[in-house]
CSV table of C-alpha atoms in Angstrom, one decimal:
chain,number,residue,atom,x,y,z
A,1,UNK,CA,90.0,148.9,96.2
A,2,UNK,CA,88.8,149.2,99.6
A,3,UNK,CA,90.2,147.1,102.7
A,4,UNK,CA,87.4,144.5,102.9
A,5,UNK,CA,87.5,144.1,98.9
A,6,UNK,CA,91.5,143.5,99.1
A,7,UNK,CA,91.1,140.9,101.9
A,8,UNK,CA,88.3,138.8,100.4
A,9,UNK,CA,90.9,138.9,96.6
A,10,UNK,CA,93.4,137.6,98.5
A,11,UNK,CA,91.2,135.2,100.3
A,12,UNK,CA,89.4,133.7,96.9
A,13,UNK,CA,93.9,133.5,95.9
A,14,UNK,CA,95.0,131.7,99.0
A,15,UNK,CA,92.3,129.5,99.7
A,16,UNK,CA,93.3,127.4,96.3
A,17,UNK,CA,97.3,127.2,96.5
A,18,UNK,CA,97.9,126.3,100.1
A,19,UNK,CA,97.2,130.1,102.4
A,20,UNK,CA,99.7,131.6,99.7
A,21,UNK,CA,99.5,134.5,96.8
A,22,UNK,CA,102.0,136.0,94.7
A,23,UNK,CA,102.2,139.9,94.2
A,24,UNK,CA,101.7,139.0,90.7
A,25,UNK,CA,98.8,137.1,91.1
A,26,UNK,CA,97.4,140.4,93.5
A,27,UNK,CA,98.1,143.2,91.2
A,28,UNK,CA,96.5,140.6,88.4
A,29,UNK,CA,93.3,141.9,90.5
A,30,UNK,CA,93.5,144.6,91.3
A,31,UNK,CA,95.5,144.9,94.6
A,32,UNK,CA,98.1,147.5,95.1
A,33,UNK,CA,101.5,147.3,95.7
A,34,UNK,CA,101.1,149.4,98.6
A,35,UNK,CA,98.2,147.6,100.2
A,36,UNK,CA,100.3,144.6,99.9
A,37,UNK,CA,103.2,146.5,102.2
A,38,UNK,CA,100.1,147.3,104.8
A,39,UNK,CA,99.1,144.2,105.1
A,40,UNK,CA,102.6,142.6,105.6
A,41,UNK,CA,103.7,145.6,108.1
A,42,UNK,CA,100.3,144.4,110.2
A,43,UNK,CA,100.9,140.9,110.0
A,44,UNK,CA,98.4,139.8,107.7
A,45,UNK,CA,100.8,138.8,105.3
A,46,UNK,CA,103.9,137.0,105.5
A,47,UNK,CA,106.8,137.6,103.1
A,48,UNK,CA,108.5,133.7,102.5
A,49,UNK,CA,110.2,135.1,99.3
A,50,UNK,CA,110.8,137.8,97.1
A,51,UNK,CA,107.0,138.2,95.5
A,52,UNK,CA,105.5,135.3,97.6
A,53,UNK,CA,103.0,135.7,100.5
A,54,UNK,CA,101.6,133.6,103.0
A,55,UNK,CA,98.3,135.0,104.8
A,56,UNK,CA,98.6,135.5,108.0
A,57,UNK,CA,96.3,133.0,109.7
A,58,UNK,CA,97.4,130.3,107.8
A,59,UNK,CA,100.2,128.1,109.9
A,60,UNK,CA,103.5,127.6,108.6
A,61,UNK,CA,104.2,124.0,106.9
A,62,UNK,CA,107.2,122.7,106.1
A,63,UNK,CA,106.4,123.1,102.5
A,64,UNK,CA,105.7,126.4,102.3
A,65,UNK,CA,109.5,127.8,100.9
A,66,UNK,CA,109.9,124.8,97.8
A,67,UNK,CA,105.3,125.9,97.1
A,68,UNK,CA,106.9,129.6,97.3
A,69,UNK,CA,109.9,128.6,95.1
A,70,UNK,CA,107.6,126.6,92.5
A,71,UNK,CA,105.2,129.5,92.6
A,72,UNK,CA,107.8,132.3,92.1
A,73,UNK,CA,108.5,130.3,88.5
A,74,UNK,CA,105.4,131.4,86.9
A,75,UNK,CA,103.9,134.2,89.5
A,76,UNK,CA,101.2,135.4,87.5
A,77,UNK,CA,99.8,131.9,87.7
A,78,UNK,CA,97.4,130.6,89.5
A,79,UNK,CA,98.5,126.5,91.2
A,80,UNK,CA,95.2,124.5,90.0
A,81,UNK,CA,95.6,126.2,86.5
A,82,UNK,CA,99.5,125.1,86.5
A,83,UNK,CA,98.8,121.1,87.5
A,84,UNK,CA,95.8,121.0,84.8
A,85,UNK,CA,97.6,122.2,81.9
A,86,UNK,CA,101.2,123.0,82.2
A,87,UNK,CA,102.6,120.8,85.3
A,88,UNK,CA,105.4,119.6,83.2
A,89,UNK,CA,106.9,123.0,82.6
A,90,UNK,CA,108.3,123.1,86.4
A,91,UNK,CA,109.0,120.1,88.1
A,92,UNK,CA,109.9,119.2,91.3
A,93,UNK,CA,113.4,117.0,90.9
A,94,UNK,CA,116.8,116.0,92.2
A,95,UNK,CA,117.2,116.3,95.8
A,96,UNK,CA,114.2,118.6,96.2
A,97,UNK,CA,112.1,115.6,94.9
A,98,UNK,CA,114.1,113.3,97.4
A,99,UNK,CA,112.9,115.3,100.0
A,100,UNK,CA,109.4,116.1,98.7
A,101,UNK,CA,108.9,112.3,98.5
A,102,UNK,CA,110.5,111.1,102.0
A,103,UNK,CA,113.2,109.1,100.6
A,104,UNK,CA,116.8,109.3,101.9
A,105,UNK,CA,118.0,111.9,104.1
A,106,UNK,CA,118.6,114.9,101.5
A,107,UNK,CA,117.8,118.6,103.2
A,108,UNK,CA,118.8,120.5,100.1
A,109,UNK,CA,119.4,124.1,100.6
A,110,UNK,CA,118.6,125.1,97.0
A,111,UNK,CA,115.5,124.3,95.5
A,112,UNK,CA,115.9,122.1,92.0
A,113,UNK,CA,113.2,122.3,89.3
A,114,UNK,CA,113.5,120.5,85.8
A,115,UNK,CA,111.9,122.4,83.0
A,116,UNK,CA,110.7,121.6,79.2
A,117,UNK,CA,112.7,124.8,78.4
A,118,UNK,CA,115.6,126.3,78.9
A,119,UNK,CA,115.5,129.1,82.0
A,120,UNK,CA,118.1,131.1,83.9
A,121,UNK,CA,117.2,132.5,87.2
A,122,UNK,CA,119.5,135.2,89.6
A,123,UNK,CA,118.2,133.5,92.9
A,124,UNK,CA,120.8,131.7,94.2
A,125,UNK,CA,118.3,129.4,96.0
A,126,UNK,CA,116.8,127.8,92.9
A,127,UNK,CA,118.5,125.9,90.1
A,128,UNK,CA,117.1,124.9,86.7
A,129,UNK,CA,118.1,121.9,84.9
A,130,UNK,CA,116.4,121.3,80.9
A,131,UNK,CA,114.4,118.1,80.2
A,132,UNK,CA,111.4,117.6,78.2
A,133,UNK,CA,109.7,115.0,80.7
A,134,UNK,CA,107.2,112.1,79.6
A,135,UNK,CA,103.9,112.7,81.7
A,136,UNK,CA,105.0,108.7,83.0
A,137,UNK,CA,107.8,110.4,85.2
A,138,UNK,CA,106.0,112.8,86.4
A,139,UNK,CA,103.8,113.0,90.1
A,140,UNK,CA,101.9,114.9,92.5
A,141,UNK,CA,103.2,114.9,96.1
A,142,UNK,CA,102.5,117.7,98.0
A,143,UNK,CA,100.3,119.5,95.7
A,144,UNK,CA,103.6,119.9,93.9
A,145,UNK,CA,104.4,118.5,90.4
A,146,UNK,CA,108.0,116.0,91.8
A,147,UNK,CA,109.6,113.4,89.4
A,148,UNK,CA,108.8,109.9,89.8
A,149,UNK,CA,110.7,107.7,92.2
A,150,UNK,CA,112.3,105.7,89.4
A,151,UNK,CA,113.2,109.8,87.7
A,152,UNK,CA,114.4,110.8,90.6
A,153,UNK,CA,116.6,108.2,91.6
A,154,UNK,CA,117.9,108.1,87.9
A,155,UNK,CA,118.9,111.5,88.5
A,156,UNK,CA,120.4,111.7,91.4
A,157,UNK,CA,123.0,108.9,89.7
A,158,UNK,CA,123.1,111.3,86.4
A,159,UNK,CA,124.1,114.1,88.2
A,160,UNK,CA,127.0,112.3,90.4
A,161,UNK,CA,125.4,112.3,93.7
A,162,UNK,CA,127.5,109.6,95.6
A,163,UNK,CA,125.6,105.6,95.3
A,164,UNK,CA,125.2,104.8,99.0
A,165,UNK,CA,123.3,108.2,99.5
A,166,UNK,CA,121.5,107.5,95.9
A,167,UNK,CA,120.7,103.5,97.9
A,168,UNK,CA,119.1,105.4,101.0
A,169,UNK,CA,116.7,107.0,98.8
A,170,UNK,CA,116.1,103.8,96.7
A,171,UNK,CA,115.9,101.4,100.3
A,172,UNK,CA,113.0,104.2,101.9
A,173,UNK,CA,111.4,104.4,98.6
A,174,UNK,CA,111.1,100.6,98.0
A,175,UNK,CA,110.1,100.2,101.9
A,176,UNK,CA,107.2,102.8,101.5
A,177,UNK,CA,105.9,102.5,98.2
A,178,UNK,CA,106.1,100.8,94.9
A,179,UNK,CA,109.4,101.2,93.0
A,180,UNK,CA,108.8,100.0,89.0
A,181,UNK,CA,111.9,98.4,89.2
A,182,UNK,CA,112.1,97.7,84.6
A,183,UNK,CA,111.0,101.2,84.2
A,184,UNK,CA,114.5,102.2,86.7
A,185,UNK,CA,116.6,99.7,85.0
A,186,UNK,CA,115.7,101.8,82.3
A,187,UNK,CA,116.5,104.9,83.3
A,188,UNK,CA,119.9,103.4,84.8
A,189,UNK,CA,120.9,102.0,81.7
A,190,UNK,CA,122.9,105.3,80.1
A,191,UNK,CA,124.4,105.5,83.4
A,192,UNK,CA,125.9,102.6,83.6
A,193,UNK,CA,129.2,103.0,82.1
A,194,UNK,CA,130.2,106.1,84.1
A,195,UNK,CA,129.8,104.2,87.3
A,196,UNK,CA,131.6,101.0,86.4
A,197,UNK,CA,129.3,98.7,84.8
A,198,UNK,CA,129.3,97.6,81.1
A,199,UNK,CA,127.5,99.8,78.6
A,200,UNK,CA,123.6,100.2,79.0
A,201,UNK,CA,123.8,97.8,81.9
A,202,UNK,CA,121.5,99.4,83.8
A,203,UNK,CA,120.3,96.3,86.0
A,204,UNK,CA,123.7,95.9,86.8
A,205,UNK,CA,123.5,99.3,88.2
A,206,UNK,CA,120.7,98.7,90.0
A,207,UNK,CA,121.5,95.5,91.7
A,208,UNK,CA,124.8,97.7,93.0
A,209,UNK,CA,122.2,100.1,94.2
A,210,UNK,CA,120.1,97.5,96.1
A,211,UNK,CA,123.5,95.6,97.7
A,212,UNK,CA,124.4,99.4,99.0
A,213,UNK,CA,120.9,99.4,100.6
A,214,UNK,CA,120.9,96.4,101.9
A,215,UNK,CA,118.2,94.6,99.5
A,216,UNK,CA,120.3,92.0,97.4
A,217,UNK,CA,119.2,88.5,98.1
A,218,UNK,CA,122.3,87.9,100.1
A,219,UNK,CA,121.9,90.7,102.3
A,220,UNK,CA,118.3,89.8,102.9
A,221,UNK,CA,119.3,86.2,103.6
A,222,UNK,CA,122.2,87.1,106.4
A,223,UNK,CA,119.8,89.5,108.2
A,224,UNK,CA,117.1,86.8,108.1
A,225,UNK,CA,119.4,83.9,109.6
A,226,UNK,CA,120.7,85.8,112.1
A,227,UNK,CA,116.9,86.1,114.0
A,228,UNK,CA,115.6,82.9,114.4
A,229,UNK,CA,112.0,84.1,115.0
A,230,UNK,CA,112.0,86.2,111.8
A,231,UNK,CA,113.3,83.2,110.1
A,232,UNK,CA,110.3,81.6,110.8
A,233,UNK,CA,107.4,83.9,110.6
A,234,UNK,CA,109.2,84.4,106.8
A,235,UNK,CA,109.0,81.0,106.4
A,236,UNK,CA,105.8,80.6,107.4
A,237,UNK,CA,104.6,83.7,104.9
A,238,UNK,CA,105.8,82.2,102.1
A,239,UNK,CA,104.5,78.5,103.1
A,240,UNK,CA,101.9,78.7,105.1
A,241,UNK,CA,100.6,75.3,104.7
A,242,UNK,CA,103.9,73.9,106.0
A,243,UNK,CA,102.7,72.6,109.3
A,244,UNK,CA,100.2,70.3,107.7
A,245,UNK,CA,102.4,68.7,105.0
A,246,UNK,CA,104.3,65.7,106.0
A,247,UNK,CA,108.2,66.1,105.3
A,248,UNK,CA,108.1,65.9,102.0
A,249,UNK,CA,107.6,68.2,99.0
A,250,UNK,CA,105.2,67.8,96.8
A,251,UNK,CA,105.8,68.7,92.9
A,252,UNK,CA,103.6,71.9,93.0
A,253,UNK,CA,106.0,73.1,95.0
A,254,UNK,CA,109.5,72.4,93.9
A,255,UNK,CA,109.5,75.6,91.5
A,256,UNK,CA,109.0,78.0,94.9
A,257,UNK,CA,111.9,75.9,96.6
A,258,UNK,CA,113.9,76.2,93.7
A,259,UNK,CA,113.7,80.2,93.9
A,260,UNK,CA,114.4,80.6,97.5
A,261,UNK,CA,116.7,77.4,97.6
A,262,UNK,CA,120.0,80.0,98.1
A,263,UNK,CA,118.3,81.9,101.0
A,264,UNK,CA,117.1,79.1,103.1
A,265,UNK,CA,120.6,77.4,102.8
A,266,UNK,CA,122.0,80.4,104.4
A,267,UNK,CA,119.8,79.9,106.7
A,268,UNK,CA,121.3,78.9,110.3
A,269,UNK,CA,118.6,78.1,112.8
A,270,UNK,CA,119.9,77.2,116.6
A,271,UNK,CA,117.5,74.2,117.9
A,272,UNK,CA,117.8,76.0,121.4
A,273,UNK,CA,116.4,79.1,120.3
A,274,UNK,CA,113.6,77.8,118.5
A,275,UNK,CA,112.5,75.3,121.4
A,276,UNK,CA,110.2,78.2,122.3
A,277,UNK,CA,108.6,78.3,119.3
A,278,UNK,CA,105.2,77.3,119.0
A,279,UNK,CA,104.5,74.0,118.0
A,280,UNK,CA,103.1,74.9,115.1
A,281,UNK,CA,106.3,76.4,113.7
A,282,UNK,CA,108.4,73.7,114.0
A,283,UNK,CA,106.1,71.5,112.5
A,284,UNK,CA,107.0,74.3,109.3
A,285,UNK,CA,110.5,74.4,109.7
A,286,UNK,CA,111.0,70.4,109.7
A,287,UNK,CA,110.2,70.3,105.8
A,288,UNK,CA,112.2,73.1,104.6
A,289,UNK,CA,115.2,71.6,106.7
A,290,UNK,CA,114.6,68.2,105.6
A,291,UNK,CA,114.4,69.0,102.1
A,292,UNK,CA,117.7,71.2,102.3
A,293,UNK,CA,119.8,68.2,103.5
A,294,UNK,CA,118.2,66.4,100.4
A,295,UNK,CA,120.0,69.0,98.0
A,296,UNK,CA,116.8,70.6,96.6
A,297,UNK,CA,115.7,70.3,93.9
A,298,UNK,CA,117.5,67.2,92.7
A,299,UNK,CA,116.4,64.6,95.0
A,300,UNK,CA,113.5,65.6,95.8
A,301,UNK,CA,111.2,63.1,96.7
A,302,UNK,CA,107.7,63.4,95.3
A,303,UNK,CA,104.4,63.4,97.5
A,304,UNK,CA,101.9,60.8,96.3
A,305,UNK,CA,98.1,61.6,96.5
């Protein structure tokens, strides 16, 4: 094969699976071993791994050794044929999928796939671990097959990674996307017991997660009474008709008082800090207050039409 027909393989190989190409993939068509060499002595080719090339006007990412790694599992491969038809068989988990997925502050050193079957690998920069995964904990970030949030949290608890680093993950994943918080509960539930709780209490587990991160409903509540002007613009989302009803509640909404009755208690406002609020706020605030000292939502008293 001559030099242009070798460079416009490689091209049709890289331009679908990120500016990379395995050896594998090459030879698959028909380039040397040899010509390979060539083009990685000239530059045209960068080694990232044993097998794995990048092409050598495509910039670095910070992807490109865990795409190499993932590659390197099934070289011969090509990556759109892998995530249409087989992207359960190497999956993106633990720590690796912590860091694929921007939650918590893991920089793992070895690269951890999960895998329907059982594998064994000499690279001491990749580890395997066996589970037949449901297509429901599996996702794509990256380009890359990565466990779900919910998996990946789950097994980063299975496999004894310490809670408050296991809560960093859960607070960044909850603060950036949507966390199905039954589907964890779930997950946590076989845990449980090996971390303290009772048998299959996995929402116990969980609410021990989200006091570690800072995301229990007491935790909330002391950050939220200690700023005055957050207390308020809170407030004011979750009644924002407040200013205009008279200080009073009305029955329609008893059962939302009810539900954040224990946070607002906690609630400690100074008067002299909120006498630069706008008018309009402490018009909202008078209500809420008023109704506290009334011991909601006993005596209550009921707005008439």
């Amino acid at each position: 094969m001559k030099s242009g027909e070798v460079r416009r393989t490689l091209a049709e190989i890289t331009g679908s699976q990120w500016g990379l190409v395995t050896s594998r993939q090459a030879l698959a068509r028909g380039v040397s071993h040899m010509q390979l060499s060539r083009l990685a002595d000239t530059g045209d080719l960068v080694r990232l791994a044993h097998g794995v090339y990048r092409d050598g006007g495509t910039p670095s990412g910070e992807l490109d050794d865990l795409r190499a790694a993932w590659l390197s599992t099934k070289p011969t491969a090509l990556a759109y044929e892998r995530l249409a038809h087989h992207r359960s068989e190497v999956v993106v988990s633990l720590a690796s999928a912590a860091n694929l997925l921007e939650i918590g502050g893991f920089r793992p050193t070895i690269v951890s796939f999960t895998t329907a079957a059982r594998r064994q690998t000499q690279k001491t920069d990749i580890r395997y671990r066996t589970r037949k995964l449901p297509d429901s904990d599996i996702a794509i970030a990256g380009g890359l097959p990565v466990t779900t949030v919910e998996r990946t949290i789950a097994d980063l608890v299975e496999t004894n990674e310490d809670l408050s680093t296991v809560s960093d993950a859960y607070r960044d994943a909850s603060l950036r996307m949507t966390v199905n918080r039954d589907r964890l509960e779930e997950l946590l539930g076989p845990l449980a017991q090996r971390n303290g709780f009772p048998q299959g209490g996995g929402a116990a587990l969980l609410h021990r997660l989200e006091e570690l991160a800072g995301l229990d409903i007491d935790s909330v509540a002391a950050r939220v009474s200690s700023a005055p002007e957050l207390a308020a613009r809170v407030l004011g989302n979750l009644f924002p008709d407040l200013a205009a009803m008279k200080p009073v509640v009305t029955p329609l909404r008893i059962q939302g008082l009810e539900q954040f009755a224990p946070a607002l208690a906690a609630l400690t406002i100074p008067q002299n800090l909120l006498k630069d609020q706008q008018e309009a706020t402490s018009k909202m605030l008078q209500p809420i207050r008023e109704a506290l000292a009334s011991n909601i939502p006993s005596q209550v008293r009921k707005l008439e039409p």
